[in-house]
CSV table of C-alpha atoms and ligand atoms in Angstrom, one decimal:
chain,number,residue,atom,x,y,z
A,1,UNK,CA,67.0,29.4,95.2
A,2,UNK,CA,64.1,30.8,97.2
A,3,UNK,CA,63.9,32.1,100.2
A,4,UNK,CA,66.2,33.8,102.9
A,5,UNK,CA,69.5,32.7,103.6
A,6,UNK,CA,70.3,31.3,106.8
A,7,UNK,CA,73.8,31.8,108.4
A,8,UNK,CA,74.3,29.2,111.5
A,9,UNK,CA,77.5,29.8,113.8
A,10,UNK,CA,78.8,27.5,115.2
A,11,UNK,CA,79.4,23.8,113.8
A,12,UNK,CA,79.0,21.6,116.5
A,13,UNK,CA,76.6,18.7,118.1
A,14,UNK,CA,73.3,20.2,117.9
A,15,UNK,CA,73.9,21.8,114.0
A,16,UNK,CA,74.9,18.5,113.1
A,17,UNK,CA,71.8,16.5,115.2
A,18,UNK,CA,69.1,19.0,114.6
A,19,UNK,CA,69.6,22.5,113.0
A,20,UNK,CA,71.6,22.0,109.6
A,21,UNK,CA,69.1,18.6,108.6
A,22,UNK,CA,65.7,21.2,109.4
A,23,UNK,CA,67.0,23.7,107.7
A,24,UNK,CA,68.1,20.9,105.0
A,25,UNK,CA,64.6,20.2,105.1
A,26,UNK,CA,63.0,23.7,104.6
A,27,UNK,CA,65.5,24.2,101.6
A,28,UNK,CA,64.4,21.3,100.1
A,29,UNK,CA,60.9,22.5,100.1
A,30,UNK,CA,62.2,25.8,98.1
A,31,UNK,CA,61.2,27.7,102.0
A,32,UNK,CA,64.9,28.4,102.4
A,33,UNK,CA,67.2,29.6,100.1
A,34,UNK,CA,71.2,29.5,100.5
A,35,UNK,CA,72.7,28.1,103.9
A,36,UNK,CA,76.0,29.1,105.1
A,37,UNK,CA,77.6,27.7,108.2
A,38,UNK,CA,80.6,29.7,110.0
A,39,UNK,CA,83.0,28.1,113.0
A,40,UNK,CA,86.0,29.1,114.3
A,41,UNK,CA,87.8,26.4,112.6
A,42,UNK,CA,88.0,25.0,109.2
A,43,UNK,CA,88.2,21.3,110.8
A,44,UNK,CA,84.8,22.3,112.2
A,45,UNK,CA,83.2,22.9,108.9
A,46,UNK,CA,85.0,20.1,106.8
A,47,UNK,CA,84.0,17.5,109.4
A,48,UNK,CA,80.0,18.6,108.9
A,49,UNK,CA,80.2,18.9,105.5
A,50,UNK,CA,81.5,15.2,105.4
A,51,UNK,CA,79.3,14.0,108.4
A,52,UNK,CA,77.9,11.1,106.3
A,53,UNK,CA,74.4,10.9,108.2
A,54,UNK,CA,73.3,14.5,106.7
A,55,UNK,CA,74.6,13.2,102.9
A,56,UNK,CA,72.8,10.5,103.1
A,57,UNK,CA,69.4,12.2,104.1
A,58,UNK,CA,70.0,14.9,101.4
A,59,UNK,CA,72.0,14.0,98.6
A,60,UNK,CA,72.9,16.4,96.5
A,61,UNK,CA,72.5,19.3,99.4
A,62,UNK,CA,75.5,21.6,100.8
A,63,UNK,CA,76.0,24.9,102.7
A,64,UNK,CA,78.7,27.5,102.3
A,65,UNK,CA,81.6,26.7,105.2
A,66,UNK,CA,83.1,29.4,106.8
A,67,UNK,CA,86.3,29.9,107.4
A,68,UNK,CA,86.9,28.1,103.5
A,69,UNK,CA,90.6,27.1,104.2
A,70,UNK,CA,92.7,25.6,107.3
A,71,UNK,CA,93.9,28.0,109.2
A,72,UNK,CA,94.5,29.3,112.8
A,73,UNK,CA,91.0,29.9,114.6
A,74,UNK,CA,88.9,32.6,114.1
A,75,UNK,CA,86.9,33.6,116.9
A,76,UNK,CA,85.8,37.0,114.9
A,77,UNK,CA,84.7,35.6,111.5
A,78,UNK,CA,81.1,35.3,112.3
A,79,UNK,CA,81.3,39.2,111.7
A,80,UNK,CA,82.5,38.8,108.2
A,81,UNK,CA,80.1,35.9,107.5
A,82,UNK,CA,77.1,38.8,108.8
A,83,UNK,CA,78.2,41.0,107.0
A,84,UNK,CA,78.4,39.0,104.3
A,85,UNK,CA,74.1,38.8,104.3
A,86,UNK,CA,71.8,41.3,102.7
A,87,UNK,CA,69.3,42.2,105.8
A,88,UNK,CA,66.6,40.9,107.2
A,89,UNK,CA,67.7,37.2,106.4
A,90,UNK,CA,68.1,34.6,109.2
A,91,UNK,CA,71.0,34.2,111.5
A,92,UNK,CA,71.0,30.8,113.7
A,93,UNK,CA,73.3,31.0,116.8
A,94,UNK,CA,74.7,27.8,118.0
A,95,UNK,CA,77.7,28.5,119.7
A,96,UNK,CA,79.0,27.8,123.1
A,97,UNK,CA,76.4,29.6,126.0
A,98,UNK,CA,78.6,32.7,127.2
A,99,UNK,CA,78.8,33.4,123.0
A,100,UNK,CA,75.2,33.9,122.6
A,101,UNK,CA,74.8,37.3,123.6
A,102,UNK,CA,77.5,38.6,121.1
A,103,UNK,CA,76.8,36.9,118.3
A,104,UNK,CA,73.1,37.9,118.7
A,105,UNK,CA,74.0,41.6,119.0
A,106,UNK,CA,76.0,41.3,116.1
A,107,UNK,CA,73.2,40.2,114.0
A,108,UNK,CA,70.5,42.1,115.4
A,109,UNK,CA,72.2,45.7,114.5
A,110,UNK,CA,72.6,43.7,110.7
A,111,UNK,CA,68.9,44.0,110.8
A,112,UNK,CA,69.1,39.9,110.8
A,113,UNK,CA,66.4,37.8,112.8
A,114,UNK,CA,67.7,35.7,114.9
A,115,UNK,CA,67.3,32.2,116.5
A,116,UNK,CA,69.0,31.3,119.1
A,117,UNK,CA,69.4,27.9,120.8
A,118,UNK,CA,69.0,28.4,124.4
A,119,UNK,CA,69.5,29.8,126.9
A,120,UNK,CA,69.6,33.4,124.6
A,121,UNK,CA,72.0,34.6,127.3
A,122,UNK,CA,73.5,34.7,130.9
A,123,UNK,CA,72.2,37.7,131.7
A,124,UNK,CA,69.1,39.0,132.4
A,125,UNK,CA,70.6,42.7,131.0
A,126,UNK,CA,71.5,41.1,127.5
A,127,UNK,CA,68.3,39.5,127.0
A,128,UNK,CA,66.5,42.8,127.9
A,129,UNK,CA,69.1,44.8,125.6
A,130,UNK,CA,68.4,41.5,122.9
A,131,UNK,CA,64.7,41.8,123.3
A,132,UNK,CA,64.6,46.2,122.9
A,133,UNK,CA,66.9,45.4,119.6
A,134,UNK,CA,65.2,43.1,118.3
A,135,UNK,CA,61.4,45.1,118.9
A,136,UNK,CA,63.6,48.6,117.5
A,137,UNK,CA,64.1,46.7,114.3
A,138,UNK,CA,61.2,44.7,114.0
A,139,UNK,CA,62.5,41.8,113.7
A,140,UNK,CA,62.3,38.4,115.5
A,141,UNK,CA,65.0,37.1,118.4
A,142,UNK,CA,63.3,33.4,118.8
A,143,UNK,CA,64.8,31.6,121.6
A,144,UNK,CA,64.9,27.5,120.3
A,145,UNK,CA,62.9,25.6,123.2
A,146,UNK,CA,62.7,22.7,121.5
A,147,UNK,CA,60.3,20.9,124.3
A,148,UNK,CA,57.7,23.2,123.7
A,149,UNK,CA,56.8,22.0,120.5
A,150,UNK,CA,56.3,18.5,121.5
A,151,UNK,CA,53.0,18.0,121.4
A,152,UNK,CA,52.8,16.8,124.9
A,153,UNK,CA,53.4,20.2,126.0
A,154,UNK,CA,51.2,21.9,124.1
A,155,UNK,CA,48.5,19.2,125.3
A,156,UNK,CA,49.3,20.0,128.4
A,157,UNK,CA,49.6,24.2,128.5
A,158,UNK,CA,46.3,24.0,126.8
A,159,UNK,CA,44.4,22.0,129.5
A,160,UNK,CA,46.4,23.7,132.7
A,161,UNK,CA,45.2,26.6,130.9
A,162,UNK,CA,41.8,25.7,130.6
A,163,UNK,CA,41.8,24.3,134.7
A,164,UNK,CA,41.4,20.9,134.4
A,165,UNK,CA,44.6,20.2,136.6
A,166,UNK,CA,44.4,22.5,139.1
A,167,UNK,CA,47.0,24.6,140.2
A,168,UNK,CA,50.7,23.7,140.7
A,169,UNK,CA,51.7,23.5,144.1
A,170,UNK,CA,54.9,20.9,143.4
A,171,UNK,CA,56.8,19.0,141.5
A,172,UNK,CA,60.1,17.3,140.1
A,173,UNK,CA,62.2,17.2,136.6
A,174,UNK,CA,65.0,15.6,135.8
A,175,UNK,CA,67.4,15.9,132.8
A,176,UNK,CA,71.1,13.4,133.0
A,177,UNK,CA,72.9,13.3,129.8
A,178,UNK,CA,75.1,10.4,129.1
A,179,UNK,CA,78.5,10.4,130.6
A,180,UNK,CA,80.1,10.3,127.5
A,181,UNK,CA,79.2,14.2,126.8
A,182,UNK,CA,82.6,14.3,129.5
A,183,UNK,CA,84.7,13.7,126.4
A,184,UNK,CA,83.0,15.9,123.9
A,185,UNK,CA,83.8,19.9,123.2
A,186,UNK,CA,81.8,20.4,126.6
A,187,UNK,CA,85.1,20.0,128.3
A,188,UNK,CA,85.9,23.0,126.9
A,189,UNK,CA,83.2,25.5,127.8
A,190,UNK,CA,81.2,24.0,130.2
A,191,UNK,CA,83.4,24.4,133.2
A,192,UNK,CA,82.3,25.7,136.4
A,193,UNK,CA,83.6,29.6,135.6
A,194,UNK,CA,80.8,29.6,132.6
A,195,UNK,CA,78.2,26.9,133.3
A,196,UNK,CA,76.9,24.7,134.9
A,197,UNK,CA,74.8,21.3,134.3
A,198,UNK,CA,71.4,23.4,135.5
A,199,UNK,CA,72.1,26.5,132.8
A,200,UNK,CA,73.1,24.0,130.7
A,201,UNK,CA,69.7,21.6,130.6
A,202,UNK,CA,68.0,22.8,133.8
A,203,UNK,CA,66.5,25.9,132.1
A,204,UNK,CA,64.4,23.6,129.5
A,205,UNK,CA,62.2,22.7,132.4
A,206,UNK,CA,61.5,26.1,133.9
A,207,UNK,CA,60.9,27.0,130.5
A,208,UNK,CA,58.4,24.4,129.9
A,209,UNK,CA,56.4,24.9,133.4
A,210,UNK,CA,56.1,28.3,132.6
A,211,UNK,CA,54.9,27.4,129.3
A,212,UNK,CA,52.5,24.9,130.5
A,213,UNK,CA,51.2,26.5,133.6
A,214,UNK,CA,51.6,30.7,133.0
A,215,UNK,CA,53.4,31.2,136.7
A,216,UNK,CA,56.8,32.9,136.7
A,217,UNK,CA,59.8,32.2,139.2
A,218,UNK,CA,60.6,34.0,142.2
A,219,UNK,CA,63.5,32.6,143.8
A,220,UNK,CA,65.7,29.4,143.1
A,221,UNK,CA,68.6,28.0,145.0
A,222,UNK,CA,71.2,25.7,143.1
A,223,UNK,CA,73.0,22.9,144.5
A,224,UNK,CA,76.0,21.6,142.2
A,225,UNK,CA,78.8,19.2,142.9
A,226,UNK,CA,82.2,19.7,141.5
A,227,UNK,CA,83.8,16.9,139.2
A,228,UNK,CA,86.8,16.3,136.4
A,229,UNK,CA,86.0,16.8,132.8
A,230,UNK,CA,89.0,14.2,131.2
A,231,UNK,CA,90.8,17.3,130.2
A,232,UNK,CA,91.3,18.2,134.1
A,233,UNK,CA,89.0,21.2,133.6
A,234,UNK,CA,86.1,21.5,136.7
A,235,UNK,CA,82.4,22.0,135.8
A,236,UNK,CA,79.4,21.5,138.0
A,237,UNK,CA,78.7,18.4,136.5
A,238,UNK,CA,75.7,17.1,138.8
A,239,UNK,CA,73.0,20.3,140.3
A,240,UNK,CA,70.1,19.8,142.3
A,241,UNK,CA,68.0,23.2,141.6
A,242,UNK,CA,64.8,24.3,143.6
A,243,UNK,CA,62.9,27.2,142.1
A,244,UNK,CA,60.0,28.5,143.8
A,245,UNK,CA,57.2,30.1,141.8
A,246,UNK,CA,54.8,33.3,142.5
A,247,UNK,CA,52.3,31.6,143.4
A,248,UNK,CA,54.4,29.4,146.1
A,249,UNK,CA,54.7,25.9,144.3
A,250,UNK,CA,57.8,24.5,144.1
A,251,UNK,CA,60.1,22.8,141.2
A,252,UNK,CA,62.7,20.7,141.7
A,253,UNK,CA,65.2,19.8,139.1
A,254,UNK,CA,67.9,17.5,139.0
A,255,UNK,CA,70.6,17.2,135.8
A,256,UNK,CA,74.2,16.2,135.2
A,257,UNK,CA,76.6,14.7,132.7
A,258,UNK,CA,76.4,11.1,134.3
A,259,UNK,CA,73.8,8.9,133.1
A,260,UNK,CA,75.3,5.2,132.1
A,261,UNK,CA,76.5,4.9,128.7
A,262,UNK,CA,75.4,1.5,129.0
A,263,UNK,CA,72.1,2.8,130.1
A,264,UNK,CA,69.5,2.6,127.6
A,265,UNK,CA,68.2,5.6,125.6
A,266,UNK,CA,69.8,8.8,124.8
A,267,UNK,CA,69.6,10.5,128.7
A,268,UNK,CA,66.8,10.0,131.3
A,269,UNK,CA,64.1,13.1,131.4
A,270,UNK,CA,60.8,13.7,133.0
A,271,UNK,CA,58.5,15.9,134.4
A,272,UNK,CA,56.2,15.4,137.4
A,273,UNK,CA,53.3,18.3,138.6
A,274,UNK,CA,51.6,17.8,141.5
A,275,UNK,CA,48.2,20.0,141.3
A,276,UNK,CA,45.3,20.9,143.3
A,277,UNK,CA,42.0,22.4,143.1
A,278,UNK,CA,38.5,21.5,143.6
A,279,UNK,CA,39.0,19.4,146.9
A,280,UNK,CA,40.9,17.2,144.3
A,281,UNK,CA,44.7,16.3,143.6
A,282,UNK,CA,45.6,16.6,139.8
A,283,UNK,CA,48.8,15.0,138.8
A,284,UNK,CA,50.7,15.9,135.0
A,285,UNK,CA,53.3,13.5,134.6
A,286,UNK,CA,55.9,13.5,131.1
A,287,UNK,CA,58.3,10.3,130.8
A,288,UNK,CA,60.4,12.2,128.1
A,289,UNK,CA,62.5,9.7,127.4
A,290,UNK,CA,61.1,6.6,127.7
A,291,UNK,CA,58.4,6.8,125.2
A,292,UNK,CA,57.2,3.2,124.8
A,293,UNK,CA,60.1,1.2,122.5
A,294,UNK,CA,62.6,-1.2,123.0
A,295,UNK,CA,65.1,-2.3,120.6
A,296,UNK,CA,67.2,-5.2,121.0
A,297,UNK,CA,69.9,-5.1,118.1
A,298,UNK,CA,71.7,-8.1,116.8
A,299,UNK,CA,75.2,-5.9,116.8
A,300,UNK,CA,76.4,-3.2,119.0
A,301,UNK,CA,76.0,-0.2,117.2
A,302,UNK,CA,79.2,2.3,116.6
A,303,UNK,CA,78.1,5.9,117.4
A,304,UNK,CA,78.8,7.4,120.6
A,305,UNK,CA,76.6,6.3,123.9
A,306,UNK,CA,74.4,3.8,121.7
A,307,UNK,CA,74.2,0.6,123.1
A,308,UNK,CA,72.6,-3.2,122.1
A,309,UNK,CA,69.5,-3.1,124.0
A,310,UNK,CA,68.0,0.8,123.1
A,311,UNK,CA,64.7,2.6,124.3
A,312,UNK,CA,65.2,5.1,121.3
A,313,UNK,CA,62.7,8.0,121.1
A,314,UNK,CA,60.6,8.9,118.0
A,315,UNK,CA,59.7,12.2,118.6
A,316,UNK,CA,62.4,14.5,119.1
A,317,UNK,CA,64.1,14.3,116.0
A,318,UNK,CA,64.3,10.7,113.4
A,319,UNK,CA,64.9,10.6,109.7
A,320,UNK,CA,62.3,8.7,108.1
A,321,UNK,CA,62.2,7.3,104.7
A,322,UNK,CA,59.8,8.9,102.5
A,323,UNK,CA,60.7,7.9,99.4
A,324,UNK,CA,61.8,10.1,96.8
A,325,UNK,CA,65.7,10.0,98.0
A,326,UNK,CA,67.5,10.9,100.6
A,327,UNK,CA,65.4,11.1,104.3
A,328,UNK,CA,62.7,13.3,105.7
A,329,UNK,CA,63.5,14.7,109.2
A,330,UNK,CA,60.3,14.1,111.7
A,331,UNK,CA,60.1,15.1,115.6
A,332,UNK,CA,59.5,18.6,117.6
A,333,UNK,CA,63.3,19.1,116.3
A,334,UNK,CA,62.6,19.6,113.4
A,335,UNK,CA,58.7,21.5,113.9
A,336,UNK,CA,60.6,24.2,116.4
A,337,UNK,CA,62.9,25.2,114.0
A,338,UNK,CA,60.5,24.9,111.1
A,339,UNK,CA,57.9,26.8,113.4
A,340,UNK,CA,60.4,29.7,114.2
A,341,UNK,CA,61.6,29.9,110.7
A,342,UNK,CA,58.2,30.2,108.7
A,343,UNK,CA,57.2,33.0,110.9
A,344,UNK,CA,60.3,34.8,110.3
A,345,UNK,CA,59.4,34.5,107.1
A,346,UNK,CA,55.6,35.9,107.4
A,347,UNK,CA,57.1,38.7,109.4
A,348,UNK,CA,58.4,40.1,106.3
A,349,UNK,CA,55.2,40.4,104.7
A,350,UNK,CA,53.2,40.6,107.5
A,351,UNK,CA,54.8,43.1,110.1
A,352,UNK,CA,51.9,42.8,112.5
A,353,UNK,CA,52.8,39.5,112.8
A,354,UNK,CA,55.7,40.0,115.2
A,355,UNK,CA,53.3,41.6,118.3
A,356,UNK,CA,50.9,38.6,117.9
A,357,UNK,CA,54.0,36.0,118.7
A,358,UNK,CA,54.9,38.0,121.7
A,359,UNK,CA,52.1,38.0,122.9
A,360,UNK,CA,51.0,34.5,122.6
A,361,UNK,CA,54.0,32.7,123.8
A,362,UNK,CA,54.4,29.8,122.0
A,363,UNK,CA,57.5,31.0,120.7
A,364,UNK,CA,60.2,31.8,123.2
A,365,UNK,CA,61.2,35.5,122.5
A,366,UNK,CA,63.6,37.3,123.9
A,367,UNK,CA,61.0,39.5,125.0
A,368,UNK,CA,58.3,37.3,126.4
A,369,UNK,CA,60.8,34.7,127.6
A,370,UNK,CA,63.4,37.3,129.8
A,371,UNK,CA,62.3,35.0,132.7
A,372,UNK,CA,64.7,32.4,131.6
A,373,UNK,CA,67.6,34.6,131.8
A,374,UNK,CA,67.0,36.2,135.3
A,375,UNK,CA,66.2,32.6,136.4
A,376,UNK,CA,69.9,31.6,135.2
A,377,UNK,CA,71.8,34.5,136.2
A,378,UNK,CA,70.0,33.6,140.0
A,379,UNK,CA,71.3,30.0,139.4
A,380,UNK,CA,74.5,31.2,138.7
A,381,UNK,CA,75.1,33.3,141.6
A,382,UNK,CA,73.1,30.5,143.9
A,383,UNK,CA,75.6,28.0,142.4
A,384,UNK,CA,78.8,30.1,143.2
A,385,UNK,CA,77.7,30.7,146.9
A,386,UNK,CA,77.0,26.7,147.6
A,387,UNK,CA,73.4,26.9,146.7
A,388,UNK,CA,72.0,29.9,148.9
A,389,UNK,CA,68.6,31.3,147.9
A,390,UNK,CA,68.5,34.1,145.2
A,391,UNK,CA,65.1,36.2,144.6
A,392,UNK,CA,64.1,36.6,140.8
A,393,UNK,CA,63.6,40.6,140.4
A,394,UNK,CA,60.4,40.6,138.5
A,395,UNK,CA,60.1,41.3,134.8
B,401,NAD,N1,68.4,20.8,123.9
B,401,NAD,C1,68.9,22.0,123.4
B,401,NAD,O1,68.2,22.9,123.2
B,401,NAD,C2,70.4,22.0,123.1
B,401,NAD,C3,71.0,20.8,123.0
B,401,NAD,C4,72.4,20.9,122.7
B,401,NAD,C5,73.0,22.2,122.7
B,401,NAD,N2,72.3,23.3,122.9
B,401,NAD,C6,73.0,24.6,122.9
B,401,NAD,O2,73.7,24.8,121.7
B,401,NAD,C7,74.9,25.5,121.9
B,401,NAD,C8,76.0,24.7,121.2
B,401,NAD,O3,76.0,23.4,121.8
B,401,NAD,P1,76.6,22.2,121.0
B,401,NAD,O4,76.1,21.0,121.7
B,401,NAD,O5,76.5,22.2,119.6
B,401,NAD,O6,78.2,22.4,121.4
B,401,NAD,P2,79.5,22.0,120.7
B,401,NAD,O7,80.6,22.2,121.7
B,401,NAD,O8,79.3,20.7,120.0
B,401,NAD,O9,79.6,23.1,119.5
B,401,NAD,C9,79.8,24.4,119.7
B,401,NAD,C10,80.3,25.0,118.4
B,401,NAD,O10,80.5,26.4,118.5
B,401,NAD,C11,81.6,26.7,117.6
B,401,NAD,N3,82.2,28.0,118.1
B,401,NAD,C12,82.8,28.2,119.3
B,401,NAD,N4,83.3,29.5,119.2
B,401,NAD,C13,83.0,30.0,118.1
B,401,NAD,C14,83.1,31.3,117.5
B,401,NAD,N5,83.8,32.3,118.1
B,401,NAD,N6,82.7,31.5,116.2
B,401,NAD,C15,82.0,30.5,115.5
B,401,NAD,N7,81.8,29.3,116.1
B,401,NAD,C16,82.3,29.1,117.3
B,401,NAD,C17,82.5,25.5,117.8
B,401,NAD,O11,83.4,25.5,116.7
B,401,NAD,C18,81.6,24.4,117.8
B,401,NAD,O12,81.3,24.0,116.5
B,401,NAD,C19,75.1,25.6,123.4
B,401,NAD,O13,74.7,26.9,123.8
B,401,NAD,C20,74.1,24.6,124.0
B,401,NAD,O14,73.6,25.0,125.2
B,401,NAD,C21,71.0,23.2,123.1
C-alpha cells in the first residue's frame, strides 16, 4: 500500500460518521496507506469494525484495531500505538475534548502530523506549546473545522474579503443537536467540570466568522443552564454566548443538546451577519441545516434521531453510489479531511509548503487558529462565574 499510515484515537461517533469512511476513501485511491484505529476498549474497536454502514461502502477495506483483545481499558495505549509508527506519518485525534492536548503532544514529539478534531485544546497555553511543536518539527497540527470547507464559506470569506458586504457590526448563530446525544458517550465527558454545549459546538461559529470576515475576538460572556444527562451526571446543556469582536460587532450564539428528535433534520444551525458600509446595510445569512429537501419516507427509519418526514442535508457528508462497488463519500466532511491530509502529504516533499498554509488560513492551524483556544478557555471561566464578561488577551 501507498502512502502514510494514519493512526486515529479514539473510536467513537465522528470516526464512525466522518473520519474512518474519508480516510477509507483516500486509501482507496492508493493516497493513504495502512490505517490503524486505537480506543481505550476493545468493544470500541470491534463495534466499528462491524458497523455495517462502513462495510457496505468499502467492501473489502479494514484498519488495524487497537487494543486487539478484550480487556480492561487502556487509557495509555495510544502511546504504544505512536510508537508503533515510523515518523512523519499521520496521527488523527478524536478523542473526548480535555484528551486532545495529550494525545497531540504525544504525537508531535513522534515527529507525527497531526489532525485534530476541534477544538485542538482547552487552553490557550497548550495550543501555543501545540503550535511551537509543531513549527520546531516542521510538521503540520491541522485543527478539523469542517464548516470551512463548505463551499458556502468560502463563497462567503472571499466576498467579505473583497467588501462587498460591509463590515460586521452584528449577528446570531445557532447550533442544537438532537436530544438524543443525552444518551450517547457524551454523558460521560461532557459534564459541566469539562465542557460545556458552547466549547462543545459554539467554537465552530467563532471559527467560521473569523474565517469569513478576518476580525478576531475580544471578550465573550457565556450563559449556560444546568441540566441531567440520564446517567445523573450535570453538563451545561443549553449556553447563550456573546462574543464581541475587535472591531466592536457582536456575535451571538446559542447551542444545546435539545433539539426534538421528532424534529426534522439532523440539528438546527445557522448563521446571520448583519453588515454595513457604504450608507448601505449588507446582510450574509447561512441556513445550515435546512438546505432545500424534504423527504417523506414510507417507514420510520431505525437509526438514532431519524424520523419519517426528514430535511436531510447533502452536503456535509453522504455516500453516493458511483458504481464500481461499495460507496463514494461526498460533502465538506469528507473535502476537510481530504484537504488536510493531501497537504500533509505535499509537506513531505515540499517543506515550504507548511509556511504558505499558515499563512493563508484556510486550514485551521494550531498556529494561525490560537484564537479558538483563548476564546474557549474565556467561555469556560465566563461559564463557571454565571456568564460574567472575560477579555480575550491578544494573540
Ligand atoms: N463537528 C465536529 O467537528 C465534531 C463533531 C463531533 C465530535 N467532534 C469532536 O470529536 C471528539 C470525539 O467526539 P465523538 O462524538 O466521536 O465522541 P464519542 O464519545 O462518540 O467518542 C470518543 C471516543 O474517544 C475514545 N477514547 C476516550 N478516551 C480514550 C483514550 N484514553 N484513548 C483512546 N481512545 C479514547 C472513546 O473510546 C470513544 O471511542 C470530541 O472532541 C468532539 O468535540 C467534532
Amino acid at each position: 500500500m501507498s502512502g502514510p499510515q494514519v493512526l486515529i484515537v479514539g473510536g467513537g461517533m465522528i470516526t464512525h460518521d466522518q473520519l474512518l469512511p474519508s480516510l477509507y476513501q483516500m486509501q482507496r485511491l492508493g493516497r493513504v496507506g495502512e490505517i490503524a484505529v486505537c480506543a481505550s476498549r476493545f468493544a470500541t474497536v470491534n463495534q466499528l469494525a462491524r458497523a455495517e454502514t462502513l462495510r457496505g461502502a468499502f467492501p473489502g477495506q479494514t484498519f488495524r484495531g487497537w487494543p486487539e483483545r478484550e480487556g480492561a481499558p487502556q487509557a495509555d495505549l495510544f502511546r504504544e500505538a505512536i510508537g508503533a509508527l515510523a515518523p512523519r506519518q499521520i496521527v488523527v485525534v478524536a478523542v473526548p475534548d480535555q484528551l486532545h492536548y495529550s494525545v497531540t503532544m504525544a504525537a508531535l514529539v513522534r515527529d507525527q502530523h497531526v489532525l485534530c478534531v476541534k477544538p485542538l485544546a482547552l487552553e490557550s497555553r497548550h495550543a501555543a506549546e501545540i503550535a511551537h511543536e509543531a513549527r520546531a518539527r516542521g510538521l503540520l497540527a491541522a485543527v478539523e473545522y469542517h464548516k470551512r470547507f463548505d463551499d458556502r464559506s468560502l463563497m462567503a470569506r472571499r466576498q467579505y474579503r473583497a467588501g462587498a458586504f460591509g463590515e460586521f457590526r452584528l449577528g446570531a448563530a445557532r447550533l442544537f443537536e438532537k436530544w438524543y446525544y443525552r444518551h450517547s458517550n457524551f454523558q460521560n465527558w461532557m459534564t459541566a467540570e469539562h465542557s460545556d454545549a458552547f466549547t462543545y459546538i459554539g467554537c465552530h461559529y467563532v471559527d467560521l466568522v473569523h474565517f469569513i470576515t478576518g476580525l478576531l475576538p475580544s471578550a465573550v460572556s457565556v450563559y449556560g443552564v444546568r441540566d441531567r444527562f440520564p446517567n445523573g451526571n450535570e453538563g451545561y446543556l443549553w449556553t447563550d454566548a456573546r462574543i464581541i469582536w475587535e472591531n466592536g460587532a457582536c456575535l451571538n450564539v446559542q447551542n444545546g443538546l435539545g433539539f426534538p428528535d421528532d424534529a426534522p433534520g439532523t440539528n438546527t444551525q445557522g448563521l446571520v451577519l448583519y453588515c454595513g458600509g457604504n450608507d448601505k446595510g449588507g446582510l450574509l445569512e447561512h441556513s445550515d441545516q435546512y438546505r432545500g429537501l424534504k423527504h417523506s419516507y414510507v417507514n420510520q427509519p431505525d437509526s438514532a434521531g431519524a424520523t419519517i418526514y426528514a430535511e436531510p442535508s447533502p452536503d456535509y457528508f453522504q455516500y453516493v453510489d458511483l458504481g464500481g462497488g461499495g460507496l463514494t463519500p461526498v460533502g465538506y466532511g469528507y473535502r476537510s479531511v481530504e484537504h488536510i491530509v493531501s497537504s500533509m502529504i505535499r509537506i513531505e516533499s515540499e517543506p515550504d509548503l507548511i509556511g504558505e498554509i499558515e499563512r493563508a488560513g484556510i486550514i485551521a492551524t494550531a498556529g494561525n487558529s490560537g484564537y479558538n483556544e483563548r476564546v474557549i478557555e474565556a467561555a469556560r471561566r465566563s461559564i463557571l462565574s454565571e456568564g460574567r464578561q472575560v477579555e480575550i488577551a491578544a494573540g
